[in-house]
Short mmCIF file of C-alpha atoms in Angstrom, two decimals:
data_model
loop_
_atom_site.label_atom_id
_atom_site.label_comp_id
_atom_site.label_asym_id
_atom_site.label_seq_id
_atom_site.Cartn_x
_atom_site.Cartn_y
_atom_site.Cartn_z
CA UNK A 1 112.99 58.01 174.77
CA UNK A 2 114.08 59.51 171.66
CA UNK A 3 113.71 57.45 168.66
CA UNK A 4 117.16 58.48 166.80
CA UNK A 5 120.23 60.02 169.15
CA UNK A 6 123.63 61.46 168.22
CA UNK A 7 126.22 63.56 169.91
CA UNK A 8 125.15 67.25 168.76
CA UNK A 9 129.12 67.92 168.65
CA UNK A 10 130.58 69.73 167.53
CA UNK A 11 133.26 66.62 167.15
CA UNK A 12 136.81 68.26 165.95
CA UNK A 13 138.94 66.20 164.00
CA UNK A 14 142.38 66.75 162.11
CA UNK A 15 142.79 66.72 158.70
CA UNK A 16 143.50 63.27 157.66
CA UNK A 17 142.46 61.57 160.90
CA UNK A 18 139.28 58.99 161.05
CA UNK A 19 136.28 61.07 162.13
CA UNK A 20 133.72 58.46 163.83
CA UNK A 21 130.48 59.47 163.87
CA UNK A 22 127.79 57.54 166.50
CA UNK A 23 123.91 57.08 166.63
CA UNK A 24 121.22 55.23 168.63
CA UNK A 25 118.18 53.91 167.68
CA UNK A 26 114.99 52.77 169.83
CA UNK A 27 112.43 51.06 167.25
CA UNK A 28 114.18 47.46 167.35
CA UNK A 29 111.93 46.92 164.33
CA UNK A 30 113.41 49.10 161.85
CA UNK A 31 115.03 47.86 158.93
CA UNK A 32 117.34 50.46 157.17
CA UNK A 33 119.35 52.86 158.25
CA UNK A 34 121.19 55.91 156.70
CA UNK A 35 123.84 58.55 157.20
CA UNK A 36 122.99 61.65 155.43
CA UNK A 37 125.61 64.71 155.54
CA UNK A 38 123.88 68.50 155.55
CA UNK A 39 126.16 71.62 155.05
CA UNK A 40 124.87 74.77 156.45
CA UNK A 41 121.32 75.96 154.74
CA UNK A 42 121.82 73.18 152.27
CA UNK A 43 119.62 69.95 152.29
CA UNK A 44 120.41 66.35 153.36
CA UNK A 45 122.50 64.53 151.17
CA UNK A 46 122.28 60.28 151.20
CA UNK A 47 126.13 59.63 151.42
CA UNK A 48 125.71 55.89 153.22
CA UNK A 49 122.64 53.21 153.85
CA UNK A 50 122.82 50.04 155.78
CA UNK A 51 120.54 46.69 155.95
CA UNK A 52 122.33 44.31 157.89
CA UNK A 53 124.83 43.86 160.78
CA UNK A 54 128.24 44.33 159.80
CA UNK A 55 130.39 46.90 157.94
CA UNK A 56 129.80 48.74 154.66
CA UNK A 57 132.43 50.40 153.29
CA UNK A 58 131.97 52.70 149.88
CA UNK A 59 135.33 54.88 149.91
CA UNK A 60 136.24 56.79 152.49
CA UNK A 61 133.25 55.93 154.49
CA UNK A 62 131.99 53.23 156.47
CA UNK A 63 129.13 52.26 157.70
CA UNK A 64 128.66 49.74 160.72
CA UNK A 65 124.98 48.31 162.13
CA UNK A 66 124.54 46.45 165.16
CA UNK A 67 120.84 45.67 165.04
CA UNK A 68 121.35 43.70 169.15
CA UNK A 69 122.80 47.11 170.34
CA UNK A 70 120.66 49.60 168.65
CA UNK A 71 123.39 51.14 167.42
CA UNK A 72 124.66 52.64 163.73
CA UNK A 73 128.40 54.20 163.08
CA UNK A 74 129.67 56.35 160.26
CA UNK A 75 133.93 56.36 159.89
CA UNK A 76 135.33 58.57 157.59
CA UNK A 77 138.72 57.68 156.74
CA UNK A 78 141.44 60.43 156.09
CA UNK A 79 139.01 63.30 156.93
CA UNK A 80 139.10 66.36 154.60
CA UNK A 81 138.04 69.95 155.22
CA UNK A 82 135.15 69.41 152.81
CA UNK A 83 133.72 67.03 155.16
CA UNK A 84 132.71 69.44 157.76
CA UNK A 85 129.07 69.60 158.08
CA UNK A 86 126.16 68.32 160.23
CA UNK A 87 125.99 64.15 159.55
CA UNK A 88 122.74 62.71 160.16
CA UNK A 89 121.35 59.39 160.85
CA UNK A 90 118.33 58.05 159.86
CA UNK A 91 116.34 55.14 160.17
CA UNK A 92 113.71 54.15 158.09
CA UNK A 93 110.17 53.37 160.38
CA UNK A 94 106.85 52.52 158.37
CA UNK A 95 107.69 54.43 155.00
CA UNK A 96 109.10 57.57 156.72
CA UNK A 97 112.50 58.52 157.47
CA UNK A 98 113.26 59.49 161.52
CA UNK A 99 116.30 61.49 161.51
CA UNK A 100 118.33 62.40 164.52
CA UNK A 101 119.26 65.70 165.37
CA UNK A 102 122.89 65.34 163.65
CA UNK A 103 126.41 65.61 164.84
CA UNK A 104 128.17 68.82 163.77
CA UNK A 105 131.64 67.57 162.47
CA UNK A 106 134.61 70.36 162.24
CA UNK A 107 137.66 69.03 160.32
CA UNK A 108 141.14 71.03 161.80
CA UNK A 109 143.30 72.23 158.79
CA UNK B 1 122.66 62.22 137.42
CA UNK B 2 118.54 62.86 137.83
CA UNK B 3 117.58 65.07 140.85
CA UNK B 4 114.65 66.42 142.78
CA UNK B 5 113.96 69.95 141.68
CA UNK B 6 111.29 72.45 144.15
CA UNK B 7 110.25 75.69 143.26
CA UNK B 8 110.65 78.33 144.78
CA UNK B 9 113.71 78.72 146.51
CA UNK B 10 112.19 80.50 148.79
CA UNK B 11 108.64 82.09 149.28
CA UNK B 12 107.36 84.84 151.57
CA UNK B 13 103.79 85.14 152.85
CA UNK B 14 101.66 86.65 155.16
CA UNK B 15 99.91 84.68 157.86
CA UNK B 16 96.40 83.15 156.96
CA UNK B 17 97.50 83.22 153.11
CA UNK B 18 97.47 79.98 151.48
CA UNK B 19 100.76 79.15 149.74
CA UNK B 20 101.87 75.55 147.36
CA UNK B 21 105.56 74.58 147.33
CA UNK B 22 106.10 72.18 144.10
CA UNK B 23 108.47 69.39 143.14
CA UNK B 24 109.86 67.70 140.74
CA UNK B 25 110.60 63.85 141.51
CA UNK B 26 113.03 61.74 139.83
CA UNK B 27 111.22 60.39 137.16
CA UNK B 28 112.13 57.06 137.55
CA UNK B 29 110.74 57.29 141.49
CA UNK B 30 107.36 55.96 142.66
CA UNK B 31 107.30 57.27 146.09
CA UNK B 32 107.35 61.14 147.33
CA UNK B 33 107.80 62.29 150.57
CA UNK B 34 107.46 66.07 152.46
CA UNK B 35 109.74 66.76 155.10
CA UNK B 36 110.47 70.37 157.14
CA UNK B 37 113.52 71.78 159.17
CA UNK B 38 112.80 74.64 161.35
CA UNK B 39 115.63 76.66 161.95
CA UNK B 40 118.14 74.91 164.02
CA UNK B 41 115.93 72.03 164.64
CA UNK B 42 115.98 68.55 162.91
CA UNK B 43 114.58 67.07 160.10
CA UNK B 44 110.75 66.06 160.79
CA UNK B 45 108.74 63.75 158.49
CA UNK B 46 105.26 65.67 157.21
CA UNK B 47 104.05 63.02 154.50
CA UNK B 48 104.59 60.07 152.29
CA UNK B 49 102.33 59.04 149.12
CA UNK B 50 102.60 56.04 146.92
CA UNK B 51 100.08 55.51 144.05
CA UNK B 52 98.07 58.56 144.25
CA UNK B 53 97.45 58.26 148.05
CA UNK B 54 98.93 59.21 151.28
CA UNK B 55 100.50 56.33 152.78
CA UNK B 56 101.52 57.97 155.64
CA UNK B 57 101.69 61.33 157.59
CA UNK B 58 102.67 62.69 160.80
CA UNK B 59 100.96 64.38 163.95
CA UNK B 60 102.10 68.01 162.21
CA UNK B 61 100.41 67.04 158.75
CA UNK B 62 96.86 68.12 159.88
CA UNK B 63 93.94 69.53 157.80
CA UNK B 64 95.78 72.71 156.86
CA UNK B 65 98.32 70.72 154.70
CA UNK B 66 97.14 68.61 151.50
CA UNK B 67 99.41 66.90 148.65
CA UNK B 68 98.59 66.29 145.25
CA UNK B 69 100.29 64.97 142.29
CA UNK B 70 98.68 67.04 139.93
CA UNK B 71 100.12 65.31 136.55
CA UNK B 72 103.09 62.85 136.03
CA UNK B 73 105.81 65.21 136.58
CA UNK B 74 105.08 67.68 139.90
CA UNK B 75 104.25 66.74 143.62
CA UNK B 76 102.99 69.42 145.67
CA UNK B 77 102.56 70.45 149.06
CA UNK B 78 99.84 73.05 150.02
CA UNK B 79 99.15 74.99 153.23
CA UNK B 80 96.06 76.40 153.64
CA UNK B 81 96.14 79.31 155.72
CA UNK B 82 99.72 79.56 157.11
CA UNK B 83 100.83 80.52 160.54
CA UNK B 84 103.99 81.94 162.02
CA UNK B 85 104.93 78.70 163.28
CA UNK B 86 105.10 77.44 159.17
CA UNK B 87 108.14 79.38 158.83
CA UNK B 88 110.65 76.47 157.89
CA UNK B 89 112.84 75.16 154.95
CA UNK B 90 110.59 72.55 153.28
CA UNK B 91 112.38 69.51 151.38
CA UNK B 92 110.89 66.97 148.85
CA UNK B 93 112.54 63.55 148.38
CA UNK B 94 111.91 60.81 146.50
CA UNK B 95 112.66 57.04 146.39
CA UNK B 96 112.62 54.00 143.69
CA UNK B 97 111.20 51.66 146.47
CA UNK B 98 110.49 52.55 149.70
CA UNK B 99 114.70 52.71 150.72
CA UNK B 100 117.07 55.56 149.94
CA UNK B 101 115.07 58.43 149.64
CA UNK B 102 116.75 61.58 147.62
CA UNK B 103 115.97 64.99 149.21
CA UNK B 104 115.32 68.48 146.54
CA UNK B 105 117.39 71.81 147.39
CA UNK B 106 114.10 72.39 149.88
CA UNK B 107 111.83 75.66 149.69
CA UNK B 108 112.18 78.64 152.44
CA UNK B 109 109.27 79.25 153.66
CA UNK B 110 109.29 82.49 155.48
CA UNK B 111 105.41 83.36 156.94
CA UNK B 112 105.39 87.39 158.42
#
Protein backbone atom coordinates (compact mmCIF):
# COMPACT_ATOMS: atom_id res chain seq x y z
CA UNK A 1 0.00 0.00 0.00
CA UNK A 2 1.29 3.28 -0.78
CA UNK A 3 1.95 5.48 2.07
CA UNK A 4 0.66 8.96 0.45
CA UNK A 5 -1.99 8.74 -2.75
CA UNK A 6 -3.46 11.45 -4.99
CA UNK A 7 -5.20 11.55 -8.30
CA UNK A 8 -2.13 12.17 -10.80
CA UNK A 9 -4.76 14.44 -12.82
CA UNK A 10 -4.51 16.28 -14.62
CA UNK A 11 -7.83 17.85 -12.75
CA UNK A 12 -9.20 20.88 -15.14
CA UNK A 13 -10.90 23.55 -13.53
CA UNK A 14 -12.39 27.02 -14.72
CA UNK A 15 -11.18 30.10 -13.81
CA UNK A 16 -12.87 31.14 -10.73
CA UNK A 17 -14.35 27.76 -9.83
CA UNK A 18 -13.24 25.76 -6.43
CA UNK A 19 -10.47 23.36 -7.48
CA UNK A 20 -10.53 20.39 -4.75
CA UNK A 21 -7.63 18.67 -4.45
CA UNK A 22 -7.68 14.90 -2.55
CA UNK A 23 -5.02 12.66 -0.76
CA UNK A 24 -4.76 9.42 1.26
CA UNK A 25 -2.66 8.50 3.83
CA UNK A 26 -1.75 4.90 5.36
CA UNK A 27 0.54 5.58 8.58
CA UNK A 28 -2.53 6.23 11.08
CA UNK A 29 0.29 7.52 13.29
CA UNK A 30 1.32 10.53 11.57
CA UNK A 31 0.83 13.78 12.95
CA UNK A 32 1.10 16.66 10.34
CA UNK A 33 0.23 16.98 7.16
CA UNK A 34 0.97 19.46 4.26
CA UNK A 35 -0.01 20.64 0.81
CA UNK A 36 2.89 21.85 -1.07
CA UNK A 37 2.31 23.36 -4.76
CA UNK A 38 5.40 22.65 -7.46
CA UNK A 39 5.37 24.49 -10.89
CA UNK A 40 7.20 22.80 -13.60
CA UNK A 41 11.22 22.40 -12.83
CA UNK A 42 10.65 24.58 -9.83
CA UNK A 43 10.78 23.17 -6.18
CA UNK A 44 8.00 22.49 -3.63
CA UNK A 45 6.55 25.34 -2.14
CA UNK A 46 4.70 24.93 1.67
CA UNK A 47 1.38 26.79 0.76
CA UNK A 48 -0.89 24.83 3.66
CA UNK A 49 -0.11 22.48 6.96
CA UNK A 50 -2.62 20.76 9.10
CA UNK A 51 -2.55 19.18 12.83
CA UNK A 52 -5.90 18.38 13.69
CA UNK A 53 -9.32 17.27 12.29
CA UNK A 54 -11.23 19.96 10.92
CA UNK A 55 -10.80 22.84 8.42
CA UNK A 56 -8.01 25.39 8.00
CA UNK A 57 -8.59 28.06 5.99
CA UNK A 58 -5.62 30.82 5.16
CA UNK A 59 -7.15 32.74 1.99
CA UNK A 60 -8.10 31.18 -0.80
CA UNK A 61 -7.15 27.83 0.46
CA UNK A 62 -8.36 25.32 2.70
CA UNK A 63 -7.21 22.69 4.25
CA UNK A 64 -9.41 19.75 5.73
CA UNK A 65 -7.94 16.49 7.92
CA UNK A 66 -9.85 13.59 8.80
CA UNK A 67 -7.37 11.65 10.88
CA UNK A 68 -10.54 8.36 11.19
CA UNK A 69 -10.56 8.35 7.30
CA UNK A 70 -7.01 8.76 6.41
CA UNK A 71 -7.79 11.36 4.42
CA UNK A 72 -6.38 15.23 3.74
CA UNK A 73 -8.18 17.89 1.19
CA UNK A 74 -6.85 21.08 -0.32
CA UNK A 75 -9.90 23.69 -1.79
CA UNK A 76 -8.87 26.51 -3.56
CA UNK A 77 -11.48 28.99 -3.77
CA UNK A 78 -11.94 31.18 -7.00
CA UNK A 79 -9.13 29.34 -8.88
CA UNK A 80 -6.70 31.53 -10.90
CA UNK A 81 -4.49 30.65 -13.86
CA UNK A 82 -1.47 31.08 -11.59
CA UNK A 83 -2.56 28.20 -9.68
CA UNK A 84 -1.84 25.61 -12.20
CA UNK A 85 0.85 23.39 -11.10
CA UNK A 86 1.47 19.94 -9.55
CA UNK A 87 -0.06 20.17 -5.62
CA UNK A 88 1.44 17.81 -3.33
CA UNK A 89 0.61 16.28 -0.11
CA UNK A 90 2.72 15.40 2.49
CA UNK A 91 2.71 13.89 5.68
CA UNK A 92 5.17 14.15 8.15
CA UNK A 93 6.45 10.28 9.45
CA UNK A 94 9.47 10.11 12.03
CA UNK A 95 11.26 13.52 11.06
CA UNK A 96 10.90 13.03 7.25
CA UNK A 97 8.43 14.29 4.94
CA UNK A 98 6.48 11.36 2.59
CA UNK A 99 5.13 13.13 -0.29
CA UNK A 100 2.67 11.75 -2.75
CA UNK A 101 3.13 11.74 -6.25
CA UNK A 102 1.00 15.12 -6.75
CA UNK A 103 -2.08 16.04 -8.64
CA UNK A 104 -1.41 18.08 -11.79
CA UNK A 105 -4.05 20.97 -11.59
CA UNK A 106 -4.87 22.94 -15.06
CA UNK A 107 -6.93 26.11 -14.44
CA UNK A 108 -9.29 26.87 -17.93
CA UNK A 109 -9.00 30.64 -18.88
CA UNK B 1 11.56 36.83 3.97
CA UNK B 2 14.79 34.30 4.80
CA UNK B 3 15.19 31.38 2.31
CA UNK B 4 17.17 28.27 1.62
CA UNK B 5 19.86 29.03 -0.90
CA UNK B 6 21.94 25.67 -2.86
CA UNK B 7 24.67 26.05 -5.06
CA UNK B 8 24.93 25.15 -7.98
CA UNK B 9 22.01 25.38 -9.97
CA UNK B 10 22.97 22.75 -11.67
CA UNK B 11 26.18 20.52 -11.90
CA UNK B 12 27.41 18.07 -14.54
CA UNK B 13 29.68 15.09 -13.87
CA UNK B 14 30.96 12.09 -15.11
CA UNK B 15 30.13 8.76 -13.55
CA UNK B 16 32.48 7.53 -10.63
CA UNK B 17 33.42 11.36 -9.94
CA UNK B 18 32.64 12.51 -6.58
CA UNK B 19 30.55 15.69 -6.55
CA UNK B 20 29.09 18.08 -3.07
CA UNK B 21 25.85 20.03 -3.58
CA UNK B 22 25.77 22.89 -0.69
CA UNK B 23 23.10 24.81 1.18
CA UNK B 24 22.33 27.47 2.87
CA UNK B 25 19.60 26.99 5.75
CA UNK B 26 17.53 29.58 7.22
CA UNK B 27 19.47 30.77 9.88
CA UNK B 28 17.03 30.73 12.36
CA UNK B 29 16.41 26.68 11.48
CA UNK B 30 17.81 23.79 13.54
CA UNK B 31 16.93 20.96 11.38
CA UNK B 32 18.16 20.18 7.58
CA UNK B 33 16.89 17.78 5.43
CA UNK B 34 18.08 16.24 1.66
CA UNK B 35 15.48 15.29 -0.58
CA UNK B 36 15.71 14.20 -4.64
CA UNK B 37 13.15 14.22 -7.62
CA UNK B 38 14.07 12.18 -10.52
CA UNK B 39 12.60 13.32 -13.52
CA UNK B 40 8.94 12.83 -13.52
CA UNK B 41 8.97 10.94 -10.37
CA UNK B 42 8.07 12.21 -6.80
CA UNK B 43 9.70 13.72 -4.14
CA UNK B 44 11.81 11.02 -2.05
CA UNK B 45 13.28 11.72 1.42
CA UNK B 46 17.41 11.03 1.40
CA UNK B 47 18.29 12.50 5.00
CA UNK B 48 17.49 14.46 8.06
CA UNK B 49 20.15 15.84 10.74
CA UNK B 50 19.52 17.65 13.94
CA UNK B 51 22.48 18.68 16.21
CA UNK B 52 25.35 17.60 14.21
CA UNK B 53 23.96 14.06 13.55
CA UNK B 54 21.83 12.20 11.20
CA UNK B 55 18.60 11.62 12.70
CA UNK B 56 17.31 9.87 10.03
CA UNK B 57 17.89 8.53 6.42
CA UNK B 58 16.33 6.44 3.90
CA UNK B 59 17.00 2.98 2.09
CA UNK B 60 18.64 5.28 -1.00
CA UNK B 61 21.03 7.21 1.52
CA UNK B 62 23.71 4.41 1.54
CA UNK B 63 27.53 4.66 2.01
CA UNK B 64 28.06 6.64 -1.19
CA UNK B 65 26.18 9.70 0.28
CA UNK B 66 27.52 11.63 3.53
CA UNK B 67 26.28 15.14 5.05
CA UNK B 68 28.15 17.52 6.91
CA UNK B 69 27.58 20.84 8.34
CA UNK B 70 30.84 22.08 7.82
CA UNK B 71 30.46 25.59 9.83
CA UNK B 72 27.29 27.48 11.05
CA UNK B 73 26.09 28.63 7.81
CA UNK B 74 26.32 25.60 4.91
CA UNK B 75 24.82 21.96 4.92
CA UNK B 76 26.11 19.73 2.41
CA UNK B 77 25.38 16.71 0.64
CA UNK B 78 28.24 14.60 -0.93
CA UNK B 79 28.22 11.65 -3.34
CA UNK B 80 31.05 9.72 -3.57
CA UNK B 81 31.42 8.20 -6.79
CA UNK B 82 28.20 8.98 -8.75
CA UNK B 83 26.26 6.75 -11.02
CA UNK B 84 23.87 7.30 -13.89
CA UNK B 85 21.06 6.55 -11.76
CA UNK B 86 22.19 10.02 -9.49
CA UNK B 87 20.96 12.06 -12.21
CA UNK B 88 18.12 14.03 -10.29
CA UNK B 89 17.17 17.60 -9.07
CA UNK B 90 18.39 17.63 -5.43
CA UNK B 91 16.46 20.01 -2.85
CA UNK B 92 17.53 21.17 0.69
CA UNK B 93 14.89 22.25 3.23
CA UNK B 94 14.92 23.33 6.44
CA UNK B 95 12.62 23.59 9.51
CA UNK B 96 12.44 25.66 13.01
CA UNK B 97 11.15 22.41 14.76
CA UNK B 98 10.65 19.37 13.26
CA UNK B 99 7.07 20.79 11.27
CA UNK B 100 6.99 22.90 8.12
CA UNK B 101 9.99 22.25 6.42
CA UNK B 102 11.11 25.04 3.65
CA UNK B 103 12.59 23.49 0.45
CA UNK B 104 15.94 25.60 -1.58
CA UNK B 105 15.56 26.20 -5.52
CA UNK B 106 17.20 22.37 -5.57
CA UNK B 107 20.55 21.50 -7.55
CA UNK B 108 20.44 19.57 -11.13
CA UNK B 109 22.38 17.01 -10.96
CA UNK B 110 23.07 15.69 -14.36
CA UNK B 111 25.76 12.43 -14.13
CA UNK B 112 27.01 11.41 -18.12
Amino acid sequence: QKEVEQNSGPLSVPEGAIASLNCTYSDRGSQSFFWYRQYSGKSPELIMSIYSNGDKEDGRFTAQLNKASQYVSLLIRDSQPSDSATYLCAVNRDDKIIFGKGTRLHILP
Amino acid sequence: EPEVTQTPSHQVTQMGQEVILRCVPISNHLYFYWYRQILGQKVEFLVSFYNNEISEKSEIFDDQFSVERPDGSNFTLKIRSTKLEDSAMYFCASSQAEDEQYFGPGTRLTVT
